[in-house]
Coordinates of C-alpha atoms and ligand atoms in Angstrom, one line a residue:
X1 CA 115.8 164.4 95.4
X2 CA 113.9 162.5 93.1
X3 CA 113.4 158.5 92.5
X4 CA 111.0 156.0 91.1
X5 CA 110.5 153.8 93.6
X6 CA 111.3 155.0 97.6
X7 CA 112.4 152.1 99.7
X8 CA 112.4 151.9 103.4
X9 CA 114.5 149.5 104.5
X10 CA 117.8 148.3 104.3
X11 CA 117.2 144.6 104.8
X12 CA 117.0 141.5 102.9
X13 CA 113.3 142.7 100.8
X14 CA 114.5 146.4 100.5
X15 CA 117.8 145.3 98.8
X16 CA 116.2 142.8 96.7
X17 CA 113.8 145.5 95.5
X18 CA 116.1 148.2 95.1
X19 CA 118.7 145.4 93.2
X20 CA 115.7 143.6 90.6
X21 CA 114.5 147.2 89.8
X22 CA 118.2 148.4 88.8
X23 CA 118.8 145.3 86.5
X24 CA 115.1 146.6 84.7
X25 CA 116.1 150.4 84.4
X26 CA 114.0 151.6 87.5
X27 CA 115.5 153.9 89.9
X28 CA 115.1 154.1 93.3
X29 CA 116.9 155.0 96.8
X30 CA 117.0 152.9 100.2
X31 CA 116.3 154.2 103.2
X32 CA 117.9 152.2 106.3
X33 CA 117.6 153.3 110.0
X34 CA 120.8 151.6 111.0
X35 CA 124.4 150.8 109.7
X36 CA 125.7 148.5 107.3
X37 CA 127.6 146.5 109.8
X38 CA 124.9 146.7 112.4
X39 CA 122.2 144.8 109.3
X40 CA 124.9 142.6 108.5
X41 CA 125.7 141.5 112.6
X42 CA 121.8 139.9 112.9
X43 CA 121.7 136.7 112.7
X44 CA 118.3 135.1 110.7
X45 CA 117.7 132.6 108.2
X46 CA 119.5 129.9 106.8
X47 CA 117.3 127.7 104.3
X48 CA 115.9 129.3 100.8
X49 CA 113.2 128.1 98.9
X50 CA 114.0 128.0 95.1
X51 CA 112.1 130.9 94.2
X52 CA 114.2 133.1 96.2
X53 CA 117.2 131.6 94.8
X54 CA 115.7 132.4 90.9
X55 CA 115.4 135.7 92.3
X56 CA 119.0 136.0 93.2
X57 CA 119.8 135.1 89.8
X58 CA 117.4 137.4 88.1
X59 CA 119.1 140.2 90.3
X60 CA 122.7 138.9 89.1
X61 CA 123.4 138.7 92.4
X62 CA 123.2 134.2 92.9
X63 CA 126.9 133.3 92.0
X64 CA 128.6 132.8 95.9
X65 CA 125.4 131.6 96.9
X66 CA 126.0 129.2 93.8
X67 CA 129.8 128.5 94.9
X68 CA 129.6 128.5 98.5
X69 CA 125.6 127.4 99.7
X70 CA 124.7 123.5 100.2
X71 CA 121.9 122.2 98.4
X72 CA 119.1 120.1 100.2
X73 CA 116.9 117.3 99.1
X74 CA 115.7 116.0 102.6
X75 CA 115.3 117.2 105.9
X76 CA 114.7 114.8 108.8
X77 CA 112.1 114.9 111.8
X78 CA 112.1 113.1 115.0
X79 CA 110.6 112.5 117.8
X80 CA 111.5 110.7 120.7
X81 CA 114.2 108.1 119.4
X82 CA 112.4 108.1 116.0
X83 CA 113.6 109.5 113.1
X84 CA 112.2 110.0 109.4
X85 CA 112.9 112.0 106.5
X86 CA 111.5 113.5 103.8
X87 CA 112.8 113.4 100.2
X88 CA 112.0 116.6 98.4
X89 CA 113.2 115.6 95.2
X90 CA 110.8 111.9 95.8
X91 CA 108.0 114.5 96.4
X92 CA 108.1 117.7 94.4
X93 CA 110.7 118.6 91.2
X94 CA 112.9 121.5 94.2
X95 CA 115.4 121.5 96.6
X96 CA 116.5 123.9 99.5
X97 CA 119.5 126.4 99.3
X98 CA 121.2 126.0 102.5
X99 CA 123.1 130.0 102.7
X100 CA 122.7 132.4 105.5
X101 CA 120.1 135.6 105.5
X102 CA 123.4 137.3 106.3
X103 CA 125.3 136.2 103.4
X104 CA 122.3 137.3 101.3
X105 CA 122.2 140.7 102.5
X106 CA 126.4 140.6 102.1
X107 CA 125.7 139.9 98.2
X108 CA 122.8 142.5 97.8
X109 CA 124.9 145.1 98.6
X110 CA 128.0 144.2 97.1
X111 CA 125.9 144.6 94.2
X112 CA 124.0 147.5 95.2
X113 CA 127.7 149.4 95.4
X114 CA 129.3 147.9 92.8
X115 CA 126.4 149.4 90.2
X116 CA 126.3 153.0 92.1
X117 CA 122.9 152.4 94.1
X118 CA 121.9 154.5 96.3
X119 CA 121.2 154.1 100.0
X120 CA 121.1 156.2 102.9
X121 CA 122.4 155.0 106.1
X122 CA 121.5 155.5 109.5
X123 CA 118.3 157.8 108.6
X124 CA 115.8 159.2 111.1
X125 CA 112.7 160.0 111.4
X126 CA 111.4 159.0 108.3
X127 CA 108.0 160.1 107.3
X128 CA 105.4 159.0 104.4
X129 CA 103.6 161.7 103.2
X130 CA 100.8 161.9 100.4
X131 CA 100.4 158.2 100.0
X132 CA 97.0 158.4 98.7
X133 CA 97.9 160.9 96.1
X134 CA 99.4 160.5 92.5
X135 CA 102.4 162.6 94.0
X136 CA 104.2 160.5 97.1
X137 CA 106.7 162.1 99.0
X138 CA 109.0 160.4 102.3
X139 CA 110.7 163.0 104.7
X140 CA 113.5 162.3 106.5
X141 CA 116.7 163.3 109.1
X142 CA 120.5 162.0 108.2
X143 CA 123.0 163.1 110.6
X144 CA 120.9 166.1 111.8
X145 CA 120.1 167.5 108.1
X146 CA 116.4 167.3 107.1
X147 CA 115.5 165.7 103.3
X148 CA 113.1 164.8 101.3
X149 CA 112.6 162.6 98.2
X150 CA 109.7 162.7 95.7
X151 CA 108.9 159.1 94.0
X152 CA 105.8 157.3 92.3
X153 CA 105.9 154.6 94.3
X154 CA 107.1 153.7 97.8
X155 CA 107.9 149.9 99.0
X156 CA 107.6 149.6 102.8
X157 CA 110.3 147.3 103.4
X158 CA 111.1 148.4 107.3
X159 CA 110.4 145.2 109.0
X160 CA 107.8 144.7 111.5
X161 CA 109.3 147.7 113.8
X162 CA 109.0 149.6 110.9
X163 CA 106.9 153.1 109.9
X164 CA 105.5 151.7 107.0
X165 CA 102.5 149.8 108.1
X166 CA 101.4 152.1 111.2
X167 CA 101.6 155.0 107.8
X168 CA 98.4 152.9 106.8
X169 CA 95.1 154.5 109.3
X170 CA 93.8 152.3 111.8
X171 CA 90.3 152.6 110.3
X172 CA 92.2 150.8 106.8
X173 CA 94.3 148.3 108.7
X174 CA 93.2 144.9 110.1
X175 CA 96.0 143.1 112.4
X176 CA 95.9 138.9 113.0
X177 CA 98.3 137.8 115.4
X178 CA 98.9 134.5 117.2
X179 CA 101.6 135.1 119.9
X180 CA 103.4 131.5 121.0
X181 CA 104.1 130.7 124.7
X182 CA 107.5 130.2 123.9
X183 CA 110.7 131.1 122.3
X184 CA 113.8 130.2 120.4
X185 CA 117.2 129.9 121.8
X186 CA 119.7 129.9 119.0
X187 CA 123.5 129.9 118.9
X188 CA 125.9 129.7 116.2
X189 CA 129.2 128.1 116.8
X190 CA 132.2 127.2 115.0
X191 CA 131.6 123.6 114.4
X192 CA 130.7 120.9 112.1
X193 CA 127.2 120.3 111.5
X194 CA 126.1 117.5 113.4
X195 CA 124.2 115.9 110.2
X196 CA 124.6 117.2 106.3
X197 CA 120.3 117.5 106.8
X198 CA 118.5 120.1 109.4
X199 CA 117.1 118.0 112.0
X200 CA 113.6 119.1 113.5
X201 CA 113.3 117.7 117.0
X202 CA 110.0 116.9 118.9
X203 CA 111.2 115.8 122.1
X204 CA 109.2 115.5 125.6
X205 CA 111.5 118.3 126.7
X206 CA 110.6 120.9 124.0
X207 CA 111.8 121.5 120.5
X208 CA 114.6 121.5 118.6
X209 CA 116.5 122.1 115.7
X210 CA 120.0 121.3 114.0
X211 CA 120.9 123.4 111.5
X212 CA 124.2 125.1 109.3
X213 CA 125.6 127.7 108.3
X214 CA 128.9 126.0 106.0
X215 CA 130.8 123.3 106.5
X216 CA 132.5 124.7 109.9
X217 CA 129.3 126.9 111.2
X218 CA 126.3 125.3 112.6
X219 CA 123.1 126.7 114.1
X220 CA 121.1 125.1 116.3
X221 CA 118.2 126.3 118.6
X222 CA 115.7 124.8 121.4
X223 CA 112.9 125.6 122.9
X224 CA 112.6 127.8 125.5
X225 CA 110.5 129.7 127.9
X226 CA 109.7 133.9 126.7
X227 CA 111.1 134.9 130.4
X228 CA 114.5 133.1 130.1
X229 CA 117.8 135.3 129.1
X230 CA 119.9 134.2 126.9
X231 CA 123.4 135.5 129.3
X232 CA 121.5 132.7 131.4
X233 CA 122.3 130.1 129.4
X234 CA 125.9 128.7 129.8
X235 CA 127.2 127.1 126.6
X236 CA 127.4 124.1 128.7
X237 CA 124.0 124.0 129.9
X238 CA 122.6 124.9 126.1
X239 CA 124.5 121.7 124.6
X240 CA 123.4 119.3 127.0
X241 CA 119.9 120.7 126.3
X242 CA 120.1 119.7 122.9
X243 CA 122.0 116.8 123.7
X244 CA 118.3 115.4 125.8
X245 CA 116.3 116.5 122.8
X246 CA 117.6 114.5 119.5
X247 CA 118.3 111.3 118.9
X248 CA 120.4 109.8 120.9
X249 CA 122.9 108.3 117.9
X250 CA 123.0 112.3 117.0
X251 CA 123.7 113.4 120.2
X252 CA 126.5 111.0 120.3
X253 CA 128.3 112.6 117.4
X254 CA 127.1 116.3 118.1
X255 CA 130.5 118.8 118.2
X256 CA 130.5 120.9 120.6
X257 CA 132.2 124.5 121.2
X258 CA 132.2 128.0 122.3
X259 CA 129.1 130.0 121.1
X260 CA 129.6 132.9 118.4
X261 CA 125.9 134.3 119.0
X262 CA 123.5 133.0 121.3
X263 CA 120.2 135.1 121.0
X264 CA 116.5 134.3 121.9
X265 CA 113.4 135.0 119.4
X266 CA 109.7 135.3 120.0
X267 CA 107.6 133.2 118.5
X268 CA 104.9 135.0 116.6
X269 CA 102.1 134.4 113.6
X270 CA 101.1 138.0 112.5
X271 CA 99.3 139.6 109.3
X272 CA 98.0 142.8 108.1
X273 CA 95.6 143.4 105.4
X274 CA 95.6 145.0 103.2
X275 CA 99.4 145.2 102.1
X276 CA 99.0 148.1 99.9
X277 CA 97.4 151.8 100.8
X278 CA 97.5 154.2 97.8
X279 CA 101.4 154.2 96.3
X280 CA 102.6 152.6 99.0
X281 CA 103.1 148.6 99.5
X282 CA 104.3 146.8 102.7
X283 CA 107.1 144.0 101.7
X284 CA 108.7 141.2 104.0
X285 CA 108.2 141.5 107.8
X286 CA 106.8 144.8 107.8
X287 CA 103.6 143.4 106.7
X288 CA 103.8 139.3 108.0
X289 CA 105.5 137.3 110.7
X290 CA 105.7 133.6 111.0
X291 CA 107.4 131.4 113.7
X292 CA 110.3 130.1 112.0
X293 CA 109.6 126.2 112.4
X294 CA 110.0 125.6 108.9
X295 CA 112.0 128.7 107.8
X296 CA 109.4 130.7 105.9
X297 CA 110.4 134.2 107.3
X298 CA 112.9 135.2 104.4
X299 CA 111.0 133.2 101.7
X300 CA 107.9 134.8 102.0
X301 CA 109.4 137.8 102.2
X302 CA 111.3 137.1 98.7
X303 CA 107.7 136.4 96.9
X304 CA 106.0 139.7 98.1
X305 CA 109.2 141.5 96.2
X306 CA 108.4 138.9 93.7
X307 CA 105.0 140.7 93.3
X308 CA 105.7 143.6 93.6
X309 CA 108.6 144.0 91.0
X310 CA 106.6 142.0 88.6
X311 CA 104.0 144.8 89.2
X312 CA 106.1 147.6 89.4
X313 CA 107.7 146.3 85.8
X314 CA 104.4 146.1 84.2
X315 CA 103.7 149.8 85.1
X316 CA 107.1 151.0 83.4
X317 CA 107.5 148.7 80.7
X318 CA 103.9 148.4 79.3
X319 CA 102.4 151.5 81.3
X320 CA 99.7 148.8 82.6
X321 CA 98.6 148.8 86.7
X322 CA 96.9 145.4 86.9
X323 CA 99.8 144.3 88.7
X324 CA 100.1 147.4 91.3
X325 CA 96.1 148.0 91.8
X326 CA 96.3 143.7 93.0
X327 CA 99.6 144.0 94.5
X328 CA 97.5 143.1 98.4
X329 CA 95.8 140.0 96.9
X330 CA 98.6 138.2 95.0
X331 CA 100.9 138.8 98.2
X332 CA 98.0 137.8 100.3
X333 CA 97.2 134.8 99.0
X334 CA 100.5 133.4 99.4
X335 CA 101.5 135.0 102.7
X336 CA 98.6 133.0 104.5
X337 CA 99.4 129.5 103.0
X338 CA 103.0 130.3 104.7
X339 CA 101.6 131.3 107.7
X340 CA 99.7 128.2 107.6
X341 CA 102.4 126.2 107.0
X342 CA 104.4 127.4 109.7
X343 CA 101.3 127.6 112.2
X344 CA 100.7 123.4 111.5
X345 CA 104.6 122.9 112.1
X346 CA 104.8 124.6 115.0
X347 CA 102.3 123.1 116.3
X348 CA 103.3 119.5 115.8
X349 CA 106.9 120.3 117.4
X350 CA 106.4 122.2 120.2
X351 CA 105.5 121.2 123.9
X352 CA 102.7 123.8 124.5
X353 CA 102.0 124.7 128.5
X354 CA 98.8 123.5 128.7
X355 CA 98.9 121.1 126.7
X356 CA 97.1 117.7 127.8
X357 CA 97.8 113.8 127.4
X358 CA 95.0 114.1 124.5
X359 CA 96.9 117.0 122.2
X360 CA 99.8 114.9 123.0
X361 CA 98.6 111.7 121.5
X362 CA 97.2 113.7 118.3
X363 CA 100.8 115.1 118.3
X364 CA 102.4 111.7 118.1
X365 CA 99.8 110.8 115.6
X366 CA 100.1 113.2 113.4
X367 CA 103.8 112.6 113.7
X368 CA 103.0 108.7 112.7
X369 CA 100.9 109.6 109.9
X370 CA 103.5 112.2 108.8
X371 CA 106.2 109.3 108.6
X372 CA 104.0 106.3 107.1
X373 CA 101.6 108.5 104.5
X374 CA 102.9 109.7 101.0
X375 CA 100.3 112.4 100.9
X376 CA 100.9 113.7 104.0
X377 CA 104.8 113.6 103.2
X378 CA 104.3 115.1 99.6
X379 CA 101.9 118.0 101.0
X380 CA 105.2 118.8 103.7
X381 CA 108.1 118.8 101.0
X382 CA 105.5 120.8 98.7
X383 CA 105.4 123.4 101.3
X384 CA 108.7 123.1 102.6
X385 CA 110.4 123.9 99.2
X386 CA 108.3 126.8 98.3
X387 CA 104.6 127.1 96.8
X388 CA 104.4 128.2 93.4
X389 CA 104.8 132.4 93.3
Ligands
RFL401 P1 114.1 143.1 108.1 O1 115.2 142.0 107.9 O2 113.6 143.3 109.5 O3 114.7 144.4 107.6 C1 114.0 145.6 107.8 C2 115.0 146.8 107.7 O4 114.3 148.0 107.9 C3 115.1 148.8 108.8 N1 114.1 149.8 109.4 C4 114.0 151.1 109.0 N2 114.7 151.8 108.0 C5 114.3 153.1 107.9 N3 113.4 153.7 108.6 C6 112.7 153.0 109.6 N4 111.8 153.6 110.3 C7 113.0 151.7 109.8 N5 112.5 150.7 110.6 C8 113.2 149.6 110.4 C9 115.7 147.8 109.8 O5 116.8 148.4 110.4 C10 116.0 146.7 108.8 O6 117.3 146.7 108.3 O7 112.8 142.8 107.2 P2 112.8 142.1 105.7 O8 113.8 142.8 104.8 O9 111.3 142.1 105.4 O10 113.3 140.6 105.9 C11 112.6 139.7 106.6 C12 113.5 138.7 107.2 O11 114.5 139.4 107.9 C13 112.7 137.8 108.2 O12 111.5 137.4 107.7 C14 113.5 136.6 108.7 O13 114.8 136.9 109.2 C15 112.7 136.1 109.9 N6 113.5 135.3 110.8 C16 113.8 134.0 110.3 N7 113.2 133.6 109.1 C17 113.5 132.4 108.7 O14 113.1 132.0 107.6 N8 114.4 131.6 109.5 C18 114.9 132.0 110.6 O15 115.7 131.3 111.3 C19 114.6 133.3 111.1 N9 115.2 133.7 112.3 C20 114.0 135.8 112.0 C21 114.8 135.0 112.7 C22 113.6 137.1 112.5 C23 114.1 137.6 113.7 N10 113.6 138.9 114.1 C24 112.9 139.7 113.3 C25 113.6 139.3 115.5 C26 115.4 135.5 113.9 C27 115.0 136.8 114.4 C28 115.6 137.2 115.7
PHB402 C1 118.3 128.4 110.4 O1 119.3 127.8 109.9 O2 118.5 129.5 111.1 C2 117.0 127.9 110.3 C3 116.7 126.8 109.5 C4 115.4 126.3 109.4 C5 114.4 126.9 110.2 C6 114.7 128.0 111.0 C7 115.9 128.5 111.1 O3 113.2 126.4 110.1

């Protein structure tokens, strides 16, 4: 088989690709290691930054998310008793699309099917092979039959358990990683949002967060240690944890009811450099991780494809490579302000193990300075609602 562009990975990135490149005339063909259903069962994400939105529309994919996503100006922090918020729209010209990582995926490929794209369920053992060369090829198994597909590019889209970065030699590759000593346990339930903003708790107990889904679907998580299992936590015990860790007038009005998912995430920073080896170019988690305080997970992801079908347009359309030979360094430079972003938030919101009564004190200042200082609030809603691609 032959394609333009090879893409491994089924998920949010891969799709994205696979749909932008379609609406410009490029062809390619998605390789996904697990079914349909099975992408479409994780729950991720829930807030996206305008540029992933614009990206939705360029891929003629944005009109549910138009119908059925809630649009945010604000989100409000607390700690303690305290609350504040801060006013995108006061700060930066953005909002925030409130519409699930799930729902996404749902739309990409609708519109992957309904325009005759081609992807590959449920393959095996997929190989990259001649990376380096000006003739890529990827190897791989589907239901016990070997094949093979010759392209000019491949886009490593295959998350962070992927293939596609460990393809690059060690020699090439240099890994960052900050691991946090903590988790997130999150659960989605059939209920009303307890506020029409995300809440992002600082509390003496540990972290928390109130977020949605629609108008009937909420998500929330807290804190919690790496060790714990989520089948551990009753639904019982998980609201009265989040109950002890917002505001008390929110706790109050918080609607509780049986748990539809209830799954625990690591916390992780994580970054590989270079993004690019040869013809082939690492998108979305299979290149970055951030902790999700601050939901830059699926955004970031959205502005390496961003890049990289910008590049990948250039090539075809005006037969220039500018855009592919700097692929790494335009993704780069955006993937660590993100990372930064989402390293400072965690920081401030988090109860850390060894943390003593001085990093507490700078946490509550910071917090203070945060609600009082204009700067400080307009730096937050900058980065909150996207940095420029
Ligand atoms: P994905 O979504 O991991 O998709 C990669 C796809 O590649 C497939 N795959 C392979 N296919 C073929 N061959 C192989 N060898 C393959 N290996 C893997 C996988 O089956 C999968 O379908 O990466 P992508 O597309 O880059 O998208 C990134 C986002 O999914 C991710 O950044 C966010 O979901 C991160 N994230 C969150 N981000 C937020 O902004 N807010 C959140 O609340 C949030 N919660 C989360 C998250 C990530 C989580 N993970 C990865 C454990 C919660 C969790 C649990
Ligand atoms: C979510 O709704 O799942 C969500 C929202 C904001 C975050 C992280 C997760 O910062």
């Amino acid at each position: 088989m032959k394609t333009q562009v090879a893409i491994i990975g089924g998920g949010p990135s891969g799709l994205l690709l696979s749909q932008l490149l379609h609406v410009r005339g490029i062809s390619s063909v998605v390789l996904e290691r697990k079914t349909k259903d099975y992408v479409l069962g994780r729950i991720r994400a829930g807030v996206l930054e305008r540029g992933l939105v614009g990206l939705m529309e360029e891929a003629g994919c944005a009109d549910r998310m138009h119908a059925e996503g809630f649009t945010h100006d604000g989100t409000l922090v607390s700690y303690g008793d305290e609350i504040f918020r801060i006013d995108f729209s006061a700060h930066t010209d953005a909002t925030v699309m409130v519409y699930g990582q799930t729902e996404v995926t749902r739309d990409l490929y609708a519109a992957r099917e309904a325009a005759g794209g081609h992807i590959e369920y449920e393959v095996e053992n997929v190989v990259i092979q001649d990376a380096k060369s000006d003739a890529p090829f990827v190897t791989y198994n589907v239901h016990g039959e070997a094949r093979r597909i010759d392209c000019d590019f491949i886009a490593g889209c295959d998350g962070f358990h992927g293939v596609s970065r460990r393809t690059i030699p060690e020699d090439v590759r240099k890994e960052y990683e900050k691991v946090y000593p903590f988790g997130w346990l999150g659960v989605l339930s059939e209920t009303p949002p307890v506020n029409d903003e995300l809440i992002y708790a600082n509390s003496p107990r540990g972290f928390a967060l109130c977020s949605m889904r629609n108008s009937n679907l909420s998500r929330y998580y807290i804190q919690c240690s790496t060790s714990d299992n989520p089948d551990d936590w009753t639904d019982d015990a998980f609201w009265d944890e989040l109950k002890k860790r917002i505001p008390k007038d929110q706790a109050d009005k918080l609607v509780t009811g049986p748990s539809i998912e209830k799954s625990i995430a690591p916390l992780r920073s994580f970054v590989t450099e270079p993004m690019q080896w040869g013809r082939l170019f690492l998108c979305g988690d299979a290149a970055h991780i951030v902790p999700p305080t601050g939901a830059k997970g699926l955004n970031t992801a959205a502005s390496d494809v961003h890049y990289l079908y910008n590049a990948l347009r250039d090539y075809y359309e005006k037969g220039a490579d500018e855009g592919v030979r700097n692929y790494s360094a335009k993704a780069l430079a955006r993937v660590w302000k993100a990372e930064r972003f989402s390293w400072w938030f965690s920081s401030l919101m988090h109860r850390y193990p060894d943390q003593t009564e001085f990093d507490l004190k700078m946490q509550i200042a910071e917090l203070e300075f945060l609600r009082s200082n204009t700067a400080a609030q307009k730096a937050m809603a900058e980065n909150y609602v996207g940095l420029p691609y």
